[in-house]
Amino acid sequence: MRKPVVLITGAAGEIGHALVDHLVADGSEATITVDLRPLEPDLDAKVTRAFTGSILDQALLDAIQAEYAVDRIFHLAALLSTRCEYTPVAAHEVNVRGTLNLLEFAAGQARSHGSTVAFFYPSSIAAYGIPADIEAPDSGWREAQHTLPTTMYGCNKLYCEHLGRYYAHHYKQLDAEPQAGRVDFRSLRFPGLISAHTLPSGGTSDYAPEMIHAAAQGQPYECFVRPDTRIPFMAMPDAVDAILAFCAAPRQQLTQTVYNLTAFAPTADAIRSLVLQEFPKAQIGYTVDDRRQRIVDSWPQRVDDSAARSDWGLAPRFDLDAAFGEYLIPTIAARYAAAKP
Ligand code: SER
């Protein structure tokens, strides 16, 4: 008999790193991972098996299919927004072809073990493309408004939201035995995420985490967006809690396959001020990169996450002050202090 497991792709990345810990601590199911990079040793020790390889490698997915009965998938592997603009075709391959591979894998798993496969997919505020001359309403933009992304990453995310909805509700709809419903696809549109433990690479919201981590290490930092730039953010523990709460919600409670979520929406300068309060000697300047600025300017300043709050109880613990005071500053300071020789 094949072994029942949860599969995490992109497990060595920002969200994966935090999620693996929670899933393993929960202990209810064995965890296998796929990532191009080997997992860090502490993470590697916690999982049942870590495959080092690509989600584009069909032979690898077939080998996993043969050995394991996967009933939950967290498909986190992706190239981030700035990186995608340098290699848009490779980005499409990883972000779209890779996701299609995993959705087919999920459908195949569901067929072979006869029960639904839960599929979590992280989407992004990059799925939006907000026109320059429009003010966000105070309540923020709803999921279906202004979804005309200007980046390859945003196009990939938006299309994969639709692919997931197709697999969940319309897959092979002309077959004599339609196969919709076997993949329980759920997606969250994340704001910029800030982790005390890991730094993202290749994202365009990275100025916030980069500013904080540089200050904690006593390194100067040049912020690549204007001081008045504003997008929504969330602290990583809230992102992980949201994934787990959303995935645990009964299907019938959900009115959408894709939900916005947000916790706070500071300007870049507000983040800088908070960092300077904690690290008064930090040197943080501005060297604006107009091209990256244009990308961030196309993203919403605020999103409306009321559907997530009412359908499945989204309730982030950390507002901006708490994220800094209770999570980022103590955890980051301890992390870099421990790393000092
Ligand atoms: N934070 C991501 C990025 O900047 C967006 O999801 O690419």
Tab-separated table of C-alpha atoms and ligand atoms in Angstrom:
chain	number	residue	atom	x	y	z
A	1	MET	CA	0.000	0.000	0.000
A	2	ARG	CA	1.241	3.491	-0.828
A	3	LYS	CA	1.939	5.759	2.117
A	4	PRO	CA	-0.429	8.738	2.735
A	5	VAL	CA	1.491	12.012	2.793
A	6	VAL	CA	1.279	15.760	2.390
A	7	LEU	CA	3.433	17.200	-0.421
A	8	ILE	CA	5.043	20.663	-0.292
A	9	THR	CA	6.713	22.074	-3.392
A	10	GLY	CA	9.121	24.997	-2.992
A	11	ALA	CA	9.634	23.873	0.593
A	12	ALA	CA	13.010	25.610	0.895
A	13	GLY	CA	11.461	28.994	0.052
A	14	GLU	CA	10.053	31.712	2.304
A	15	ILE	CA	6.577	30.327	2.945
A	16	GLY	CA	7.685	26.699	2.702
A	17	HIS	CA	10.273	27.123	5.397
A	18	ALA	CA	7.643	28.380	7.851
A	19	LEU	CA	4.904	25.987	6.769
A	20	VAL	CA	6.987	22.808	7.000
A	21	ASP	CA	7.635	23.511	10.684
A	22	HIS	CA	3.928	23.791	11.421
A	23	LEU	CA	2.886	20.752	9.441
A	24	VAL	CA	5.586	18.613	10.978
A	25	ALA	CA	4.800	19.905	14.490
A	26	ASP	CA	1.148	19.026	13.895
A	27	GLY	CA	2.402	15.490	13.309
A	28	SER	CA	-0.829	14.177	11.848
A	29	GLU	CA	0.692	13.141	8.536
A	30	ALA	CA	4.071	12.381	6.975
A	31	THR	CA	5.496	15.234	4.873
A	32	ILE	CA	7.428	15.000	1.628
A	33	THR	CA	8.954	17.983	-0.152
A	34	VAL	CA	10.199	18.946	-3.602
A	35	ASP	CA	12.597	21.828	-4.137
A	36	LEU	CA	15.378	22.631	-6.585
A	37	ARG	CA	17.609	23.335	-3.599
A	38	PRO	CA	18.333	20.874	-0.817
A	39	LEU	CA	16.491	21.741	2.399
A	40	GLU	CA	18.463	23.284	5.239
A	41	PRO	CA	19.625	20.459	7.538
A	42	ASP	CA	17.238	21.372	10.400
A	43	LEU	CA	14.277	21.295	8.006
A	44	ASP	CA	15.514	18.205	6.207
A	45	ALA	CA	15.647	16.328	9.515
A	46	LYS	CA	11.957	17.058	10.137
A	47	VAL	CA	10.441	15.766	6.892
A	48	THR	CA	9.858	12.189	5.789
A	49	ARG	CA	11.600	12.659	2.486
A	50	ALA	CA	13.018	15.682	0.662
A	51	PHE	CA	13.263	15.332	-3.107
A	52	THR	CA	15.778	17.687	-4.691
A	53	GLY	CA	14.470	18.345	-8.190
A	54	SER	CA	12.170	20.294	-10.442
A	55	ILE	CA	8.393	20.417	-10.681
A	56	LEU	CA	9.009	20.368	-14.447
A	57	ASP	CA	10.560	16.896	-14.177
A	58	GLN	CA	7.686	14.542	-15.004
A	59	ALA	CA	9.798	11.488	-14.100
A	60	LEU	CA	10.185	12.861	-10.569
A	61	LEU	CA	6.430	13.449	-10.220
A	62	ASP	CA	5.750	9.930	-11.579
A	63	ALA	CA	8.152	8.441	-9.024
A	64	ILE	CA	6.339	10.259	-6.207
A	65	GLN	CA	2.993	9.138	-7.626
A	66	ALA	CA	4.154	5.510	-7.619
A	67	GLU	CA	5.345	5.548	-4.037
A	68	TYR	CA	2.999	7.845	-2.127
A	69	ALA	CA	-0.727	8.496	-1.758
A	70	VAL	CA	-0.736	12.301	-1.606
A	71	ASP	CA	-3.907	13.736	-0.097
A	72	ARG	CA	-2.806	17.352	0.431
A	73	ILE	CA	-0.574	19.531	-1.730
A	74	PHE	CA	0.886	22.923	-0.876
A	75	HIS	CA	2.247	24.081	-4.220
A	76	LEU	CA	4.577	26.923	-3.278
A	77	ALA	CA	7.342	26.638	-5.898
A	78	ALA	CA	7.543	29.772	-8.074
A	79	LEU	CA	9.810	32.466	-9.451
A	80	LEU	CA	9.013	35.887	-7.934
A	81	SER	CA	8.041	39.072	-9.725
A	82	THR	CA	11.313	40.950	-10.331
A	83	ARG	CA	13.113	37.761	-11.320
A	84	CYS	CA	10.325	36.867	-13.775
A	85	GLU	CA	10.763	40.128	-15.707
A	86	TYR	CA	14.331	39.154	-16.613
A	87	THR	CA	13.364	35.681	-17.845
A	88	PRO	CA	9.659	35.784	-18.707
A	89	VAL	CA	9.580	32.553	-20.702
A	90	ALA	CA	11.372	30.580	-17.989
A	91	ALA	CA	9.019	32.206	-15.472
A	92	HIS	CA	5.993	31.060	-17.430
A	93	GLU	CA	7.431	27.574	-17.617
A	94	VAL	CA	7.978	27.283	-13.870
A	95	ASN	CA	4.956	29.255	-12.689
A	96	VAL	CA	2.351	28.016	-15.179
A	97	ARG	CA	3.630	24.720	-16.577
A	98	GLY	CA	4.811	23.741	-13.098
A	99	THR	CA	1.384	24.484	-11.624
A	100	LEU	CA	-0.375	22.602	-14.416
A	101	ASN	CA	1.908	19.619	-13.732
A	102	LEU	CA	0.954	19.676	-10.053
A	103	LEU	CA	-2.775	20.025	-10.795
A	104	GLU	CA	-2.584	17.002	-13.155
A	105	PHE	CA	-0.608	15.184	-10.480
A	106	ALA	CA	-3.367	15.998	-7.965
A	107	ALA	CA	-6.099	14.807	-10.336
A	108	GLY	CA	-4.142	11.583	-10.954
A	109	GLN	CA	-3.677	11.026	-7.234
A	110	ALA	CA	-7.382	11.615	-6.569
A	111	ARG	CA	-8.286	9.071	-9.285
A	112	SER	CA	-5.882	6.478	-7.957
A	113	HIS	CA	-6.743	6.628	-4.254
A	114	GLY	CA	-10.368	7.557	-4.746
A	115	SER	CA	-10.597	10.573	-2.458
A	116	THR	CA	-10.322	14.332	-2.874
A	117	VAL	CA	-6.878	15.928	-2.982
A	118	ALA	CA	-6.644	19.296	-1.217
A	119	PHE	CA	-4.552	21.761	-3.246
A	120	PHE	CA	-3.304	25.044	-1.775
A	121	TYR	CA	-1.921	27.671	-4.140
A	122	PRO	CA	-0.392	31.007	-3.050
A	123	SER	CA	-1.465	33.786	-5.375
A	124	SER	CA	-0.431	37.406	-4.940
A	125	ILE	CA	-1.429	41.067	-5.023
A	126	ALA	CA	0.582	40.992	-8.272
A	127	ALA	CA	-2.586	39.565	-9.876
A	128	TYR	CA	-3.894	43.143	-9.805
A	129	GLY	CA	-3.034	45.934	-12.241
A	130	ILE	CA	-4.389	49.138	-10.774
A	131	PRO	CA	-4.619	52.084	-13.190
A	132	ALA	CA	-2.375	54.982	-12.148
A	133	ASP	CA	-5.177	57.545	-11.865
A	134	ILE	CA	-7.490	55.583	-9.556
A	135	GLU	CA	-7.656	55.932	-5.753
A	136	ALA	CA	-8.276	52.757	-3.771
A	137	PRO	CA	-11.538	52.784	-1.833
A	138	ASP	CA	-11.001	52.866	1.955
A	139	SER	CA	-12.135	49.268	2.170
A	140	GLY	CA	-9.575	48.252	-0.505
A	141	TRP	CA	-10.045	46.435	-3.811
A	142	ARG	CA	-12.193	43.303	-4.023
A	143	GLU	CA	-10.822	40.112	-5.600
A	144	ALA	CA	-12.447	40.648	-9.015
A	145	GLN	CA	-11.570	44.327	-9.484
A	146	HIS	CA	-8.724	45.549	-11.707
A	147	THR	CA	-7.205	42.170	-12.456
A	148	LEU	CA	-5.098	43.351	-15.396
A	149	PRO	CA	-1.583	42.491	-14.184
A	150	THR	CA	1.403	44.228	-15.773
A	151	THR	CA	4.045	41.608	-14.886
A	152	MET	CA	4.701	38.075	-16.121
A	153	TYR	CA	4.479	36.922	-12.489
A	154	GLY	CA	1.089	38.595	-12.052
A	155	CYS	CA	-0.213	37.083	-15.306
A	156	ASN	CA	1.032	33.666	-14.169
A	157	LYS	CA	-0.649	33.967	-10.765
A	158	LEU	CA	-3.966	35.167	-12.172
A	159	TYR	CA	-4.061	32.444	-14.829
A	160	CYS	CA	-3.198	29.738	-12.293
A	161	GLU	CA	-6.036	30.946	-10.049
A	162	HIS	CA	-8.298	30.213	-13.034
A	163	LEU	CA	-6.605	26.898	-13.800
A	164	GLY	CA	-7.221	25.803	-10.213
A	165	ARG	CA	-10.874	26.847	-10.393
A	166	TYR	CA	-11.164	24.849	-13.626
A	167	TYR	CA	-9.693	21.715	-12.010
A	168	ALA	CA	-11.944	22.143	-8.974
A	169	HIS	CA	-15.215	22.777	-10.808
A	170	HIS	CA	-15.066	21.969	-14.523
A	171	TYR	CA	-12.256	19.468	-15.116
A	172	LYS	CA	-13.006	17.111	-18.055
A	173	GLN	CA	-16.598	18.310	-18.052
A	174	LEU	CA	-17.446	16.454	-21.272
A	175	ASP	CA	-16.311	13.037	-20.011
A	176	ALA	CA	-18.974	10.429	-19.415
A	177	GLU	CA	-17.823	10.498	-15.794
A	178	PRO	CA	-16.864	14.143	-15.127
A	179	GLN	CA	-13.908	14.514	-12.792
A	180	ALA	CA	-14.611	17.896	-11.251
A	181	GLY	CA	-14.496	18.087	-7.477
A	182	ARG	CA	-11.650	15.651	-7.003
A	183	VAL	CA	-9.151	18.471	-6.568
A	184	ASP	CA	-10.181	20.855	-3.791
A	185	PHE	CA	-8.291	23.919	-5.044
A	186	ARG	CA	-7.975	26.881	-2.690
A	187	SER	CA	-5.901	29.999	-3.167
A	188	LEU	CA	-4.936	33.055	-1.124
A	189	ARG	CA	-3.765	36.305	-2.689
A	190	PHE	CA	-0.890	37.216	-0.420
A	191	PRO	CA	0.326	40.750	0.213
A	192	GLY	CA	4.071	41.276	0.670
A	193	LEU	CA	5.262	38.867	3.345
A	194	ILE	CA	7.842	39.673	6.009
A	195	SER	CA	9.647	36.863	7.811
A	196	ALA	CA	12.120	37.151	10.669
A	197	HIS	CA	13.809	33.937	9.571
A	198	THR	CA	14.232	34.109	5.806
A	199	LEU	CA	14.781	36.724	3.126
A	200	PRO	CA	12.891	36.477	-0.145
A	201	SER	CA	14.817	36.632	-3.400
A	202	GLY	CA	13.604	38.111	-6.648
A	203	GLY	CA	10.442	39.740	-5.314
A	204	THR	CA	9.408	43.374	-5.733
A	205	SER	CA	7.981	43.770	-2.233
A	206	ASP	CA	11.399	42.765	-0.896
A	207	TYR	CA	12.326	46.332	0.097
A	208	ALA	CA	10.497	45.890	3.406
A	209	PRO	CA	12.175	42.681	4.605
A	210	GLU	CA	15.532	43.762	3.123
A	211	MET	CA	15.431	47.070	5.038
A	212	ILE	CA	14.743	45.300	8.334
A	213	HIS	CA	17.303	42.500	7.923
A	214	ALA	CA	20.022	44.930	6.731
A	215	ALA	CA	19.510	47.184	9.772
A	216	ALA	CA	19.662	44.232	12.161
A	217	GLN	CA	23.010	43.239	10.646
A	218	GLY	CA	24.401	46.792	10.800
A	219	GLN	CA	24.494	47.058	6.997
A	220	PRO	CA	23.475	50.191	5.055
A	221	TYR	CA	20.443	49.806	2.774
A	222	GLU	CA	19.186	51.738	-0.234
A	223	CYS	CA	15.433	51.323	-0.647
A	224	PHE	CA	14.490	50.897	-4.317
A	225	VAL	CA	11.019	52.488	-4.073
A	226	ARG	CA	9.885	56.016	-3.129
A	227	PRO	CA	9.193	56.830	0.557
A	228	ASP	CA	5.441	57.272	-0.103
A	229	THR	CA	5.035	53.829	-1.728
A	230	ARG	CA	2.280	51.857	-0.044
A	231	ILE	CA	1.269	48.209	-0.464
A	232	PRO	CA	-0.251	45.682	1.932
A	233	PHE	CA	1.982	43.420	4.014
A	234	MET	CA	1.631	40.572	6.497
A	235	ALA	CA	3.962	38.942	9.019
A	236	MET	CA	4.888	35.361	8.136
A	237	PRO	CA	3.312	33.689	11.209
A	238	ASP	CA	-0.035	35.224	10.230
A	239	ALA	CA	0.421	34.002	6.655
A	240	VAL	CA	1.016	30.444	7.859
A	241	ASP	CA	-1.914	30.601	10.302
A	242	ALA	CA	-4.111	31.875	7.477
A	243	ILE	CA	-3.089	29.011	5.174
A	244	LEU	CA	-3.872	26.448	7.866
A	245	ALA	CA	-7.205	28.043	8.851
A	246	PHE	CA	-8.274	28.418	5.222
A	247	CYS	CA	-7.354	24.841	4.342
A	248	ALA	CA	-9.186	23.520	7.421
A	249	ALA	CA	-12.427	25.363	6.607
A	250	PRO	CA	-15.312	23.132	5.491
A	251	ARG	CA	-15.772	23.363	1.728
A	252	GLN	CA	-19.412	24.427	2.008
A	253	GLN	CA	-18.392	27.537	3.970
A	254	LEU	CA	-16.329	28.864	1.072
A	255	THR	CA	-18.012	31.128	-1.468
A	256	GLN	CA	-14.828	31.725	-3.533
A	257	THR	CA	-11.798	29.721	-4.611
A	258	VAL	CA	-9.510	32.754	-4.235
A	259	TYR	CA	-9.438	35.155	-1.276
A	260	ASN	CA	-7.601	38.390	-0.538
A	261	LEU	CA	-5.862	38.784	2.779
A	262	THR	CA	-3.988	41.629	4.397
A	263	ALA	CA	-2.788	42.806	7.795
A	264	PHE	CA	-1.284	46.327	7.464
A	265	ALA	CA	-0.419	48.699	4.622
A	266	PRO	CA	2.396	51.074	5.619
A	267	THR	CA	4.375	53.368	3.351
A	268	ALA	CA	8.017	52.481	2.769
A	269	ASP	CA	8.904	55.479	4.932
A	270	ALA	CA	6.736	54.248	7.814
A	271	ILE	CA	8.666	50.986	7.728
A	272	ARG	CA	11.935	52.927	7.667
A	273	SER	CA	10.861	54.982	10.718
A	274	LEU	CA	10.000	51.868	12.709
A	275	VAL	CA	13.318	50.283	11.789
A	276	LEU	CA	15.164	53.459	12.857
A	277	GLN	CA	13.352	53.460	16.194
A	278	GLU	CA	14.708	49.998	16.899
A	279	PHE	CA	18.101	50.413	15.241
A	280	PRO	CA	18.918	54.154	15.610
A	281	LYS	CA	22.282	53.758	13.857
A	282	ALA	CA	20.752	52.118	10.774
A	283	GLN	CA	21.613	53.826	7.492
A	284	ILE	CA	18.602	53.625	5.183
A	285	GLY	CA	18.513	55.798	2.071
A	286	TYR	CA	16.478	55.822	-1.120
A	287	THR	CA	17.802	55.012	-4.584
A	288	VAL	CA	14.615	54.616	-6.547
A	289	ASP	CA	14.609	52.076	-9.369
A	290	ASP	CA	11.917	53.478	-11.675
A	291	ARG	CA	11.243	50.117	-13.292
A	292	ARG	CA	10.634	48.298	-10.026
A	293	GLN	CA	8.694	51.320	-8.765
A	294	ARG	CA	6.313	50.973	-11.741
A	295	ILE	CA	5.641	47.375	-10.790
A	296	VAL	CA	4.837	48.213	-7.164
A	297	ASP	CA	2.704	51.158	-8.304
A	298	SER	CA	0.543	48.755	-10.331
A	299	TRP	CA	-0.241	46.796	-7.145
A	300	PRO	CA	-3.078	47.760	-4.800
A	301	GLN	CA	-2.401	50.057	-1.866
A	302	ARG	CA	-5.143	48.256	0.035
A	303	VAL	CA	-7.150	45.092	-0.578
A	304	ASP	CA	-10.549	44.129	0.788
A	305	ASP	CA	-10.274	40.870	2.721
A	306	SER	CA	-13.800	40.901	4.147
A	307	ALA	CA	-14.746	37.690	2.297
A	308	ALA	CA	-11.887	35.812	3.990
A	309	ARG	CA	-12.876	37.222	7.376
A	310	SER	CA	-16.518	36.237	7.059
A	311	ASP	CA	-16.200	32.912	5.167
A	312	TRP	CA	-13.396	31.240	7.125
A	313	GLY	CA	-12.393	33.585	9.927
A	314	LEU	CA	-9.207	35.309	8.760
A	315	ALA	CA	-7.899	37.132	11.848
A	316	PRO	CA	-4.247	38.231	11.638
A	317	ARG	CA	-2.626	38.731	15.060
A	318	PHE	CA	-0.012	41.264	14.033
A	319	ASP	CA	-0.754	44.840	13.008
A	320	LEU	CA	2.252	46.937	11.969
A	321	ASP	CA	3.381	47.807	15.508
A	322	ALA	CA	2.883	44.286	16.832
A	323	ALA	CA	4.631	42.786	13.801
A	324	PHE	CA	7.686	44.903	14.607
A	325	GLY	CA	7.548	44.931	18.399
A	326	GLU	CA	6.480	41.386	19.122
A	327	TYR	CA	7.723	39.379	16.163
A	328	LEU	CA	10.269	40.918	13.793
A	329	ILE	CA	12.552	42.892	16.078
A	330	PRO	CA	12.981	40.339	18.903
A	331	THR	CA	13.303	37.370	16.548
A	332	ILE	CA	15.637	39.053	14.076
A	333	ALA	CA	17.813	40.617	16.791
A	334	ALA	CA	18.216	37.221	18.472
A	335	ARG	CA	18.942	35.555	15.161
A	336	TYR	CA	21.765	37.878	14.158
A	337	ALA	CA	23.141	38.113	17.710
A	338	ALA	CA	23.417	34.310	17.749
A	339	ALA	CA	25.179	34.381	14.375
A	340	LYS	CA	27.900	36.786	15.631
A	341	PRO	CA	31.274	35.108	16.215
B	1	SER	N1	6.019	39.383	-2.857
B	1	SER	C1	5.957	38.913	-4.195
B	1	SER	C2	6.919	39.602	-5.077
B	1	SER	O1	7.307	40.685	-4.745
B	1	SER	C3	4.599	39.140	-4.731
B	1	SER	O2	3.806	38.072	-4.411
B	1	SER	O3	7.236	39.094	-6.102
